[in-house]
mmCIF file of N, CA and C and ligand atoms in Angstrom:
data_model
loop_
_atom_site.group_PDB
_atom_site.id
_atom_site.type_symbol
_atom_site.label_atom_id
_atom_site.label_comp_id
_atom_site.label_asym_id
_atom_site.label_seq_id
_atom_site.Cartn_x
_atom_site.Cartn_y
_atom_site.Cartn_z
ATOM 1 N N UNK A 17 0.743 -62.145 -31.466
ATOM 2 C CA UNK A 17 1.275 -61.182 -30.501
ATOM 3 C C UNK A 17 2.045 -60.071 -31.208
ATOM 4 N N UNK A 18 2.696 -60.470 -32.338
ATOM 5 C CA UNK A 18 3.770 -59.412 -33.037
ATOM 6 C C UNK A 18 2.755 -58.520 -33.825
ATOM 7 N N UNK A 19 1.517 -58.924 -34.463
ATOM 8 C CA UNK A 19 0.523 -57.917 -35.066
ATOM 9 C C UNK A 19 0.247 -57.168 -33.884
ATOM 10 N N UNK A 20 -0.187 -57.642 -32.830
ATOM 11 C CA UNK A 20 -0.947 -56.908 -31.350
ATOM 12 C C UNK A 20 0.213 -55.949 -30.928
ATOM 13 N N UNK A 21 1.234 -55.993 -31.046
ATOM 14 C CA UNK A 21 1.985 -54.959 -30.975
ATOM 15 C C UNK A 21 2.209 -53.927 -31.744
ATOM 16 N N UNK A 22 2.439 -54.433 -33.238
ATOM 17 C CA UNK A 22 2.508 -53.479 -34.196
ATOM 18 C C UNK A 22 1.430 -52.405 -34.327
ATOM 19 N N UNK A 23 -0.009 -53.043 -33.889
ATOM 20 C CA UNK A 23 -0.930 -52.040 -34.256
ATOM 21 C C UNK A 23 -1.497 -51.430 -32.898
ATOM 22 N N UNK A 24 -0.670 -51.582 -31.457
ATOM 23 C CA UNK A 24 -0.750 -50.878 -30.664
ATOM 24 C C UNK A 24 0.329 -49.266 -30.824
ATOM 25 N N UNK A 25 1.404 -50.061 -31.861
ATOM 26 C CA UNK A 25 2.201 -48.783 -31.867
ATOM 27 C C UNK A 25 1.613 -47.892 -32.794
ATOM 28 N N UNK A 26 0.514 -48.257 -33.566
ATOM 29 C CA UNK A 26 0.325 -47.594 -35.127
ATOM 30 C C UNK A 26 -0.461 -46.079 -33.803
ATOM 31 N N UNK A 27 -1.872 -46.911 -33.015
ATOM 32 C CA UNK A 27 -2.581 -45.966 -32.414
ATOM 33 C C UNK A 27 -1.606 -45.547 -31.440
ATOM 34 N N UNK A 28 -0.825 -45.564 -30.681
ATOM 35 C CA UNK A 28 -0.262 -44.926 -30.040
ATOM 36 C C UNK A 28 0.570 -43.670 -31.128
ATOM 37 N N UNK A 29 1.229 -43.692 -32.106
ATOM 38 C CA UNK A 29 1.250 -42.700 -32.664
ATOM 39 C C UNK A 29 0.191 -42.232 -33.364
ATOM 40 N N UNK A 30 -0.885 -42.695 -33.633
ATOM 41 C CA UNK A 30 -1.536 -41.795 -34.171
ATOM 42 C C UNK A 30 -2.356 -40.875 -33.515
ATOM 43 N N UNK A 31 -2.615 -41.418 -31.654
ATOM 44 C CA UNK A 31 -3.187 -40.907 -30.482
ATOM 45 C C UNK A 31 -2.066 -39.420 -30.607
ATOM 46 N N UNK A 32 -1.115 -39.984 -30.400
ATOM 47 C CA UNK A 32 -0.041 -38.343 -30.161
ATOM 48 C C UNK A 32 -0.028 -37.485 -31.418
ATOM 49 N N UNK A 33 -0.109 -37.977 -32.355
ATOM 50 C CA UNK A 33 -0.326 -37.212 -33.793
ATOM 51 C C UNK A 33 -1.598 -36.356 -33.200
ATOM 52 N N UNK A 34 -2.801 -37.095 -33.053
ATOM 53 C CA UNK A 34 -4.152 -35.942 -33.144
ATOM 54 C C UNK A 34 -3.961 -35.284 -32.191
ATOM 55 N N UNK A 35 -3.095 -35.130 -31.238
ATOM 56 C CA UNK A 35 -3.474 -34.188 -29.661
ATOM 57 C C UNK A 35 -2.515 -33.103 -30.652
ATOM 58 N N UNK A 36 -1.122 -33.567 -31.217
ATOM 59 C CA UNK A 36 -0.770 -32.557 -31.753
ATOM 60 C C UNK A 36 -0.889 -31.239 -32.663
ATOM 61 N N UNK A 37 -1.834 -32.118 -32.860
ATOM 62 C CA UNK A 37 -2.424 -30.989 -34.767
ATOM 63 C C UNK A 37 -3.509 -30.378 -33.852
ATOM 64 N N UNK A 38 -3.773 -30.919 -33.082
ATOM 65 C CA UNK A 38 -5.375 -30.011 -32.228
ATOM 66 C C UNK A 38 -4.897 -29.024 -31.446
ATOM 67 N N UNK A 39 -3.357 -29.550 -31.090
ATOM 68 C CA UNK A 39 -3.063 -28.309 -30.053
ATOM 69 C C UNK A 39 -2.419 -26.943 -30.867
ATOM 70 N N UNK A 40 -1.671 -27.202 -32.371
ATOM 71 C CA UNK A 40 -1.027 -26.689 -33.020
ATOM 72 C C UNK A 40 -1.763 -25.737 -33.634
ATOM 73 N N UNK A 41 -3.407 -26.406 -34.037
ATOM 74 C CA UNK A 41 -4.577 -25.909 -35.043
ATOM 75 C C UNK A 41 -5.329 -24.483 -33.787
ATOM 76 N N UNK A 42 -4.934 -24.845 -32.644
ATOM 77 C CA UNK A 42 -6.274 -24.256 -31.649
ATOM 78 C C UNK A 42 -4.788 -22.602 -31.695
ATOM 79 N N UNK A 43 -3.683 -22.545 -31.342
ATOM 80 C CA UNK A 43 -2.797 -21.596 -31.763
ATOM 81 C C UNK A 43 -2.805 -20.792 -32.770
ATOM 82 N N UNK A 44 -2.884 -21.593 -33.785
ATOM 83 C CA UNK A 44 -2.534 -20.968 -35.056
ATOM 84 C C UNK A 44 -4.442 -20.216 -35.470
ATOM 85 N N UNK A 45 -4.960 -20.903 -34.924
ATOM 86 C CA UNK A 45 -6.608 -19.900 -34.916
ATOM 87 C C UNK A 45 -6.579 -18.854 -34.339
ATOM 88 N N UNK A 46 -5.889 -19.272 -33.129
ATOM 89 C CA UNK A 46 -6.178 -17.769 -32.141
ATOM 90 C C UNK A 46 -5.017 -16.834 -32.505
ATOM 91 N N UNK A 47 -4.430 -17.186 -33.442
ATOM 92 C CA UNK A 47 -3.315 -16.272 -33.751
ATOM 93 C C UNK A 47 -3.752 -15.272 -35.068
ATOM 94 N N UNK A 48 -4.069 -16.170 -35.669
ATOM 95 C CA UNK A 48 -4.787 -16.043 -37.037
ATOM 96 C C UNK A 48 -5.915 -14.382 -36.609
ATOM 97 N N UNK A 49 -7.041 -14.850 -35.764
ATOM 98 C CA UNK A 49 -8.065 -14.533 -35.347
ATOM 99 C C UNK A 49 -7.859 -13.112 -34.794
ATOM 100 N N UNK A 50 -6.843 -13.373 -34.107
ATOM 101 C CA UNK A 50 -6.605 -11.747 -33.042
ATOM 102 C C UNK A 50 -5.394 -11.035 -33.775
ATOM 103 N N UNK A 51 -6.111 -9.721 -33.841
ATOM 104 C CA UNK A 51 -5.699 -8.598 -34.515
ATOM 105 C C UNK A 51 -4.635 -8.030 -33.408
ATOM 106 N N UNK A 52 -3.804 -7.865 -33.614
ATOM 107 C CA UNK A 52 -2.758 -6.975 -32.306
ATOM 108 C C UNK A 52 -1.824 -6.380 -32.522
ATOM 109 N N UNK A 53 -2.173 -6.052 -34.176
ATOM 110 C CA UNK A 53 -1.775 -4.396 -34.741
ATOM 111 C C UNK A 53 -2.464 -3.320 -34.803
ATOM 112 N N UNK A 54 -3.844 -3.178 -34.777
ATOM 113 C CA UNK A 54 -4.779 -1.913 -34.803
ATOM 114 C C UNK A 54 -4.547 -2.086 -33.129
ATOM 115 N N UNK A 55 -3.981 -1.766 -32.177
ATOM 116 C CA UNK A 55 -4.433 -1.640 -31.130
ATOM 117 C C UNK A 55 -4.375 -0.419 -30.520
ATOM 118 N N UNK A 56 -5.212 0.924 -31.223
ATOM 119 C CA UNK A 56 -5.317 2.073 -30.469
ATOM 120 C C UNK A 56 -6.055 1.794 -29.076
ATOM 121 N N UNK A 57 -6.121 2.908 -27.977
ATOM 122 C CA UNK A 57 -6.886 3.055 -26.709
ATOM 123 C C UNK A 57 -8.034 3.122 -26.809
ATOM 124 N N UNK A 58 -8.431 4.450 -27.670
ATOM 125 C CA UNK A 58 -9.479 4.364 -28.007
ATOM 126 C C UNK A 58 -10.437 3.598 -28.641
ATOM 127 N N UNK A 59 -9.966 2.874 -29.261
ATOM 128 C CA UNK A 59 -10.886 1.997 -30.297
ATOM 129 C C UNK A 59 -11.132 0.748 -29.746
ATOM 130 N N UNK A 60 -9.910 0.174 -29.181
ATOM 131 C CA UNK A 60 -9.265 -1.144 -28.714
ATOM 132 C C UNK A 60 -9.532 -1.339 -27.130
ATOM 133 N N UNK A 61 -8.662 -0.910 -26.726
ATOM 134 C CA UNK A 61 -7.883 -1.032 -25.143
ATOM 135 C C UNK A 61 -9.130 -0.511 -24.257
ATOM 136 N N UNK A 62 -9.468 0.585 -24.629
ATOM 137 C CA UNK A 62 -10.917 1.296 -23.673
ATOM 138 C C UNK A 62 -12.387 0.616 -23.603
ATOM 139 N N UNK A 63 -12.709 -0.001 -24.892
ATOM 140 C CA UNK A 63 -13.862 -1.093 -24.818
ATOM 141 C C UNK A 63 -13.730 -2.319 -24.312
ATOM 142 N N UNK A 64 -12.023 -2.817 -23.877
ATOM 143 C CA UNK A 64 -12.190 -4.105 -23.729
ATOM 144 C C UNK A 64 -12.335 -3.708 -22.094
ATOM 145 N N UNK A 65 -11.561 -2.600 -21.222
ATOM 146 C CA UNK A 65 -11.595 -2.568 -19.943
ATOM 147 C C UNK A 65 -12.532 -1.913 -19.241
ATOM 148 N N UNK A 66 -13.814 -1.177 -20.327
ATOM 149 C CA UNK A 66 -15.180 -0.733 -19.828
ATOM 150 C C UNK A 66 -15.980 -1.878 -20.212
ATOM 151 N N UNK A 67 -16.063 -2.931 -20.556
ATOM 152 C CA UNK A 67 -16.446 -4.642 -20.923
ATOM 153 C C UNK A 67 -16.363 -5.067 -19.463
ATOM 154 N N UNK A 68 -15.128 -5.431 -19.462
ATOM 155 C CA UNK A 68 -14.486 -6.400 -18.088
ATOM 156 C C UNK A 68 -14.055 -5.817 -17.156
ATOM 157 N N UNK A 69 -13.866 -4.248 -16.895
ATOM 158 C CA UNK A 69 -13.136 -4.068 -15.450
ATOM 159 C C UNK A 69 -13.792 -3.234 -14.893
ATOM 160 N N UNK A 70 -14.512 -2.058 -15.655
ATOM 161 C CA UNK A 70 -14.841 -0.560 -15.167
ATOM 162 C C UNK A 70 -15.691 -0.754 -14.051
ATOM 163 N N UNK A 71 -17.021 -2.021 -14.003
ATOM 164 C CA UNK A 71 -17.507 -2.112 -13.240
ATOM 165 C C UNK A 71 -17.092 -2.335 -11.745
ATOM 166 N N UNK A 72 -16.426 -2.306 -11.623
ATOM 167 C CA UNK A 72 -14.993 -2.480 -10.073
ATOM 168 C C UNK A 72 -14.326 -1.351 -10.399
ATOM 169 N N UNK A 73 -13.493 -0.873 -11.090
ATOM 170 C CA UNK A 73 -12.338 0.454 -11.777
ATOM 171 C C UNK A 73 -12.763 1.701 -12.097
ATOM 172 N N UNK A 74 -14.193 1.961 -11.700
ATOM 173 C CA UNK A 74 -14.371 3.231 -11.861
ATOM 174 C C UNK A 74 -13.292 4.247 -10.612
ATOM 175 N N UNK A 75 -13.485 5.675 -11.139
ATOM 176 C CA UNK A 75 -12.949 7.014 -10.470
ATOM 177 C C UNK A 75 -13.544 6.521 -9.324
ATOM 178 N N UNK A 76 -12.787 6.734 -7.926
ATOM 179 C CA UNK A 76 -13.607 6.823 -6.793
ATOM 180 C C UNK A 76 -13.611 5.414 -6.124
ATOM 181 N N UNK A 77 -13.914 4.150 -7.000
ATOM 182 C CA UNK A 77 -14.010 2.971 -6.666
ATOM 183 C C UNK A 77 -13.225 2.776 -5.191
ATOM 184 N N UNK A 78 -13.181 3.174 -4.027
ATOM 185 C CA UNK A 78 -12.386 2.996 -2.845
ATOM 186 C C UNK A 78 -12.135 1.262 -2.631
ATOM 187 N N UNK A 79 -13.222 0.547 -3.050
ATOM 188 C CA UNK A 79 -12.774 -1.164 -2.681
ATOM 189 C C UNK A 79 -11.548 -1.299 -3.504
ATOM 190 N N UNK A 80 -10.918 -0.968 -4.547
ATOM 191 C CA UNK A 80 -10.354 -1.343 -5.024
ATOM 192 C C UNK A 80 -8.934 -0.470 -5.204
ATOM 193 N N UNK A 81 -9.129 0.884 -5.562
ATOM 194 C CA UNK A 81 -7.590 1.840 -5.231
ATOM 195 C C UNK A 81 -7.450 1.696 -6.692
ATOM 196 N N UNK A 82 -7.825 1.462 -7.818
ATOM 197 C CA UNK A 82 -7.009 1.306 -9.297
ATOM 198 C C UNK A 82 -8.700 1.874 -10.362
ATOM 199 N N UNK A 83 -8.616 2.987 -10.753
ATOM 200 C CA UNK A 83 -9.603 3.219 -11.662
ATOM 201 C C UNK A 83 -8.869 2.975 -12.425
ATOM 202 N N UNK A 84 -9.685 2.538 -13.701
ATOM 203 C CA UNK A 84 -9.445 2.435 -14.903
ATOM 204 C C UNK A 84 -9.970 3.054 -16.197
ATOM 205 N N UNK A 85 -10.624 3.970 -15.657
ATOM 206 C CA UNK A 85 -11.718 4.361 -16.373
ATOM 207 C C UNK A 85 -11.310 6.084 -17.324
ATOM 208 N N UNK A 86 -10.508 6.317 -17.738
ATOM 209 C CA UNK A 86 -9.831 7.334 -18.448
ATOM 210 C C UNK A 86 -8.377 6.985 -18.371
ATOM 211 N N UNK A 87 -7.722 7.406 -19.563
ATOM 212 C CA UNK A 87 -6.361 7.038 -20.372
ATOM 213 C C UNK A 87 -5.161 7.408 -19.151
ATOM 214 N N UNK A 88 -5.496 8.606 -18.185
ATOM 215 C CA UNK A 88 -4.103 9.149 -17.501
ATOM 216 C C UNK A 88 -4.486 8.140 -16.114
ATOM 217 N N UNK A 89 -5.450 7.392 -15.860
ATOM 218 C CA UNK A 89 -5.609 6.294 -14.771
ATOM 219 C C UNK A 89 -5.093 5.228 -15.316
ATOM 220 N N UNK A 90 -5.534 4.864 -16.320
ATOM 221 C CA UNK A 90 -5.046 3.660 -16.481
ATOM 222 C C UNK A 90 -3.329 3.452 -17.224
ATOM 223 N N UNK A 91 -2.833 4.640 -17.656
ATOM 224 C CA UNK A 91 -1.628 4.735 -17.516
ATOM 225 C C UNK A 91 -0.711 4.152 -16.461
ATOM 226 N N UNK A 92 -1.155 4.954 -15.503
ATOM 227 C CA UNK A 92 -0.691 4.906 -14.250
ATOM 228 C C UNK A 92 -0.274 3.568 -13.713
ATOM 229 N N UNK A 93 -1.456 2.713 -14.300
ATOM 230 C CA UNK A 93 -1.431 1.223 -13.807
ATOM 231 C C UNK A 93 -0.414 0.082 -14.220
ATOM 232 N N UNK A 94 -0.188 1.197 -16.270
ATOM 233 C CA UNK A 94 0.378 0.511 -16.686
ATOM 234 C C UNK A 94 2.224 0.828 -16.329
ATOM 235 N N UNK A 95 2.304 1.785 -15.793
ATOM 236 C CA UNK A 95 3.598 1.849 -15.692
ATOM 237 C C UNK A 95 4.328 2.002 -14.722
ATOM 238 N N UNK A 96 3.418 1.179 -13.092
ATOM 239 C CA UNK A 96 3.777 0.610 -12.298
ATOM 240 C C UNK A 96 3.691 -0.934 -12.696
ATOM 241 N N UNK A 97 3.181 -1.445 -13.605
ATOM 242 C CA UNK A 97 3.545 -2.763 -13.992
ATOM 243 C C UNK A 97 2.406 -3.867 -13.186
ATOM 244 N N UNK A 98 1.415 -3.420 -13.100
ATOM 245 C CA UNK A 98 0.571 -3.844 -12.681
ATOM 246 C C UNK A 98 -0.764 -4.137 -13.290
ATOM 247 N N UNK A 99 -0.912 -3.593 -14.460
ATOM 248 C CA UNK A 99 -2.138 -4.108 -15.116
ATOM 249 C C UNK A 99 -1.590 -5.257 -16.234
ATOM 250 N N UNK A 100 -0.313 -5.478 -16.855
ATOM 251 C CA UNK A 100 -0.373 -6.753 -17.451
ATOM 252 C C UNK A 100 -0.113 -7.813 -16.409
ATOM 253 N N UNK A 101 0.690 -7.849 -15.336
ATOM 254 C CA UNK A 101 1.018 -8.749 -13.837
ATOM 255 C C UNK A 101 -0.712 -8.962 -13.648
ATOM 256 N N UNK A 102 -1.611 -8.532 -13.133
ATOM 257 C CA UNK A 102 -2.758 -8.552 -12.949
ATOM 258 C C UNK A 102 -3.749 -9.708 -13.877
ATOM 259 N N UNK A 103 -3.945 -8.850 -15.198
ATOM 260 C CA UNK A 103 -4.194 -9.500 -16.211
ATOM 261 C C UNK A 103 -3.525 -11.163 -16.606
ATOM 262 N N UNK A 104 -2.180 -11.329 -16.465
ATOM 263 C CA UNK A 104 -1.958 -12.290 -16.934
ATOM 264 C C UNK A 104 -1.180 -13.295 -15.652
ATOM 265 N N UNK A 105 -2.457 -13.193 -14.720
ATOM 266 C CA UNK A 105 -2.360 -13.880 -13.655
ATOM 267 C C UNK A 105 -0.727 -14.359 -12.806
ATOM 268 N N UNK A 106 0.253 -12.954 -12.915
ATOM 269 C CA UNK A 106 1.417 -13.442 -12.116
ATOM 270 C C UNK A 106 1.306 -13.543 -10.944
ATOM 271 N N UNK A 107 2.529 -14.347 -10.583
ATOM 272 C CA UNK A 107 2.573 -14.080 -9.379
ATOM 273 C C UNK A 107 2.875 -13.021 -8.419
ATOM 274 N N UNK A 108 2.341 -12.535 -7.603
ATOM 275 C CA UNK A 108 2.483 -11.148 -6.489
ATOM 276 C C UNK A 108 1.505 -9.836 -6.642
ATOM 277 N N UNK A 109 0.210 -10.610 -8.048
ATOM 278 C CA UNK A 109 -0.555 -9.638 -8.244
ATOM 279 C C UNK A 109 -1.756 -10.151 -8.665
ATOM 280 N N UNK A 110 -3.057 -9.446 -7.950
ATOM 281 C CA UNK A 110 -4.138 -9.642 -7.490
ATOM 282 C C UNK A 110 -4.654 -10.111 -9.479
ATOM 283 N N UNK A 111 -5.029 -11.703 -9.430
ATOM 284 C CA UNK A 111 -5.698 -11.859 -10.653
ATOM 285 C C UNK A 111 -7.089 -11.051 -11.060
ATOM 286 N N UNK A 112 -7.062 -10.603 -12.628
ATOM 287 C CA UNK A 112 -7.885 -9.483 -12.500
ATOM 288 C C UNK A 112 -8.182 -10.332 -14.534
ATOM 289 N N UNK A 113 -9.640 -10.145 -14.481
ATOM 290 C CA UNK A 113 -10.799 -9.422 -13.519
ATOM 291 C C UNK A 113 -11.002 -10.865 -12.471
ATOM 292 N N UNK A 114 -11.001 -10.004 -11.324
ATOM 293 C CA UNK A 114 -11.637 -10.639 -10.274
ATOM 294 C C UNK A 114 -12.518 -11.656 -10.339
ATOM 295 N N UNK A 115 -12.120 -13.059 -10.006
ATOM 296 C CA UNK A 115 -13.056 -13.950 -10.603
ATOM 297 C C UNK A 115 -13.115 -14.630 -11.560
ATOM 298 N N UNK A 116 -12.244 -14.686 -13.034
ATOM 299 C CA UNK A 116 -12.682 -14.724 -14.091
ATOM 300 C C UNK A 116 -11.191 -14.308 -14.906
ATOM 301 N N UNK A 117 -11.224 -14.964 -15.870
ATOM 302 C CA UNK A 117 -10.221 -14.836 -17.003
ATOM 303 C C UNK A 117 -10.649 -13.468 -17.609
ATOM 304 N N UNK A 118 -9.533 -13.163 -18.503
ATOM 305 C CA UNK A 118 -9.862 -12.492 -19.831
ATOM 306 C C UNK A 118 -9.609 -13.029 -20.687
ATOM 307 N N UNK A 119 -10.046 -12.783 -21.863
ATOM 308 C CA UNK A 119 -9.715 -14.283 -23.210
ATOM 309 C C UNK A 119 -8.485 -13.613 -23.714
ATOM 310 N N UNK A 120 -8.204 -14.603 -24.693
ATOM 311 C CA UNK A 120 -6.611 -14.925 -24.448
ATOM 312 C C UNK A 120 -6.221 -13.437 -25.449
ATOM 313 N N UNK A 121 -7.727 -13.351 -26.379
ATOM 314 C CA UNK A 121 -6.928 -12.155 -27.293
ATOM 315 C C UNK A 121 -6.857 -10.956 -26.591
ATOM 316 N N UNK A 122 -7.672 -10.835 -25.617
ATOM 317 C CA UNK A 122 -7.723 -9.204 -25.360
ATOM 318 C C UNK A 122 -6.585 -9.261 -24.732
ATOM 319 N N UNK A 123 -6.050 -10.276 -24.252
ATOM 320 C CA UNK A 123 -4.609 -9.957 -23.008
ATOM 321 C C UNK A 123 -3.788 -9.553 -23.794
ATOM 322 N N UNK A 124 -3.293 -10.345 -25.324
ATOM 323 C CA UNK A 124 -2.146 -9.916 -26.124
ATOM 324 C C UNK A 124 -2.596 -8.533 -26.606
ATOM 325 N N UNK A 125 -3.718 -8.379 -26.764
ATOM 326 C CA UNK A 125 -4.399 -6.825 -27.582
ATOM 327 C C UNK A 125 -3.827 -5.667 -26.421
ATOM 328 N N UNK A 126 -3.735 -6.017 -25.169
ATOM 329 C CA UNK A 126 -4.038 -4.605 -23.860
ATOM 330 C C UNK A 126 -2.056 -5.324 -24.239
ATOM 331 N N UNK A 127 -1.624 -6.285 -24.259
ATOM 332 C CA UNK A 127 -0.120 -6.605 -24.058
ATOM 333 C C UNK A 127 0.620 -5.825 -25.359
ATOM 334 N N UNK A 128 -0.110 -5.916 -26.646
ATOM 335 C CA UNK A 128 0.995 -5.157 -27.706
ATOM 336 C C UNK A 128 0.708 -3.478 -27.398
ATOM 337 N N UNK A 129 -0.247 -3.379 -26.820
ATOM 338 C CA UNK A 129 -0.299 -1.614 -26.655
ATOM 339 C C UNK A 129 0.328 -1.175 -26.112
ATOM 340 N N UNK A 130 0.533 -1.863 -24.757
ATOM 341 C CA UNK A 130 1.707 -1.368 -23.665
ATOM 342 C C UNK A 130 3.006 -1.752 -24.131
ATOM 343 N N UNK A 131 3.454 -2.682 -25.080
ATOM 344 C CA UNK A 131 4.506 -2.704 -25.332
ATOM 345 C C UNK A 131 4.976 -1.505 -26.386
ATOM 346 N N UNK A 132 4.100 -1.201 -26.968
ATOM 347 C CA UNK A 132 4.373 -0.147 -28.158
ATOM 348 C C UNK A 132 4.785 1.608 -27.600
ATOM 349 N N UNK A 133 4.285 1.033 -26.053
ATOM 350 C CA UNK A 133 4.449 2.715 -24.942
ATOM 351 C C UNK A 133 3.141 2.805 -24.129
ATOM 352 N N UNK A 134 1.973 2.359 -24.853
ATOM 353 C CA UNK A 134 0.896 2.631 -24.660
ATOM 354 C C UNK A 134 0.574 3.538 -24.543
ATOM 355 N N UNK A 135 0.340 4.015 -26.161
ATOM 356 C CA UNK A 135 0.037 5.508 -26.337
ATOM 357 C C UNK A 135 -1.419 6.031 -26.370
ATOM 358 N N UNK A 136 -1.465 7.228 -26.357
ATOM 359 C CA UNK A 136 -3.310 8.004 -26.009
ATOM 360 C C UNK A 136 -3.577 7.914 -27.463
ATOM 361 N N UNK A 137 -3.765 6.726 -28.080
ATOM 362 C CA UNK A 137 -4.061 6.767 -29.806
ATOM 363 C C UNK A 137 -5.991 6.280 -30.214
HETATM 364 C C1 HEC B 470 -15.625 -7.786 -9.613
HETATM 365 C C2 HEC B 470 -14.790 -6.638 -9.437
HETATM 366 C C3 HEC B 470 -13.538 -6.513 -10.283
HETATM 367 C C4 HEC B 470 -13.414 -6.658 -11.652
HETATM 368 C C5 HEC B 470 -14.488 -7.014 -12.674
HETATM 369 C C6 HEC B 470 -12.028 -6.356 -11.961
HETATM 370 N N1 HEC B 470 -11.348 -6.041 -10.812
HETATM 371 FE FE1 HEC B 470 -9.392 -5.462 -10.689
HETATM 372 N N2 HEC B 470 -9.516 -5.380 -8.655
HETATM 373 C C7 HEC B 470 -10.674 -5.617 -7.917
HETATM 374 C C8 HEC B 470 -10.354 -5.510 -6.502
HETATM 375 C C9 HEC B 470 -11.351 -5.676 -5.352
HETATM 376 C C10 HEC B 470 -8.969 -5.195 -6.435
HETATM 377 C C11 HEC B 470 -8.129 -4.973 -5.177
HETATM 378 C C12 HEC B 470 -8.093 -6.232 -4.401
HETATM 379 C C13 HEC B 470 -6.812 -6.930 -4.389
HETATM 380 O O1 HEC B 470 -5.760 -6.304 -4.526
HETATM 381 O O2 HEC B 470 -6.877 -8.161 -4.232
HETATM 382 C C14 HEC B 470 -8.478 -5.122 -7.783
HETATM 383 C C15 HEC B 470 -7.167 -4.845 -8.110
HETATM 384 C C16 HEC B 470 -6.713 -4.641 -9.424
HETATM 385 C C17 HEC B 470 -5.377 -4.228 -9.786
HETATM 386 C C18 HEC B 470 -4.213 -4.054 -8.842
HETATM 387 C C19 HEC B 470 -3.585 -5.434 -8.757
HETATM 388 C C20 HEC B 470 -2.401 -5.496 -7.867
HETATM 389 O O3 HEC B 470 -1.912 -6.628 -7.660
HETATM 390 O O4 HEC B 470 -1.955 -4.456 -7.402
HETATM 391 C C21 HEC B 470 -5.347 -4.119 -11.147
HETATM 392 C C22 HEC B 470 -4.169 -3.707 -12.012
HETATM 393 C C23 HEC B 470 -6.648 -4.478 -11.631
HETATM 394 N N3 HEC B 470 -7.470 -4.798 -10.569
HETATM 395 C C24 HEC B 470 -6.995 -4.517 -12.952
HETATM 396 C C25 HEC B 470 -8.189 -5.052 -13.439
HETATM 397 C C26 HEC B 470 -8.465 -5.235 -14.844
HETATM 398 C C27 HEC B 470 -7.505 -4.871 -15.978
HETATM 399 C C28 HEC B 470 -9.717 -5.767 -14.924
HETATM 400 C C29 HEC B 470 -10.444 -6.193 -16.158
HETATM 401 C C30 HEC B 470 -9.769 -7.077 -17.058
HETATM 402 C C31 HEC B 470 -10.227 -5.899 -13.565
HETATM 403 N N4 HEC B 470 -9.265 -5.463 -12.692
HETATM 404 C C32 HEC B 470 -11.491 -6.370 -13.242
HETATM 405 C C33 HEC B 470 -11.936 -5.888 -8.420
HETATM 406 C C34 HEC B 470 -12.227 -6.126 -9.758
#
């Protein structure tokens, strides 16, 4: 009985050991991985939201009220505080894109731009 214990405790720590390093390893990849210092508009920020949003966010789009589709629209969005609320599913604002995540890098990529001012770069 005293072995049957001992080597229930060995896998019980070694069960919490592997969830740890998997959860620690899957971070430190996606950290590693995503760039979120080059983050001009142009280069960056404008391909990821003609990718995932424009198709709903165009000029004109009346279903929706929010183009996204040129730098002084999507300004706009950003500095009523509504396209990272949106994006990163808060509460009191419509999860976007509609349907569907955005992966985790483009959120910090569209998140360090707007923090930097979110400039027309
Ligand atoms: C399939 C269509 C569709 C896609 C794709 C989509 N949206 Fe939307 N979006 C909508 C609709 C419809 C609304 C307005 C409905 C609502 O408020 O629930 C909206 C509202 C918004 C709003 C206003 C949210 C608020 O709470 O005021 C923002 C900001 C926004 N979208 C950003 C985005 C961004 C950024 C993307 C891409 C990552 C995106 N959307 C992708 C359809 C879409």
């Amino acid at each position: 009985m005293k072995i049957l214990g001992v080597l229930c405790s060995i896998a019980v720590l070694l069960l919490t050991g592997i969830r740890c390093t998997s959860d620690n390893e899957k971070e430190y990849y996606g950290g590693l991985d995503c760039d979120t210092l080059q983050v001009s508009y142009s280069q960056v920020i404008d391909p990821i939201l003609d990718r995932n949003c424009n198709a709903c966010h165009f000029t004109g789009s009346n279903g929706t009220g929010v183009s996204l589709e040129n730098y002084a629209d999507v300004k706009k969005v950003v500095d009523n505080g509504r396209l990272l609320g949106a994006i990163k599913h808060e509460p009191g604002f419509a999860p976007m894109p509609q349907g569907g995540d955005l992966d985790d890098c483009s959120i910090s990529k569209i998140e360090a731009w707007v923090n930097k001012g979110a400039p027309n770069d």
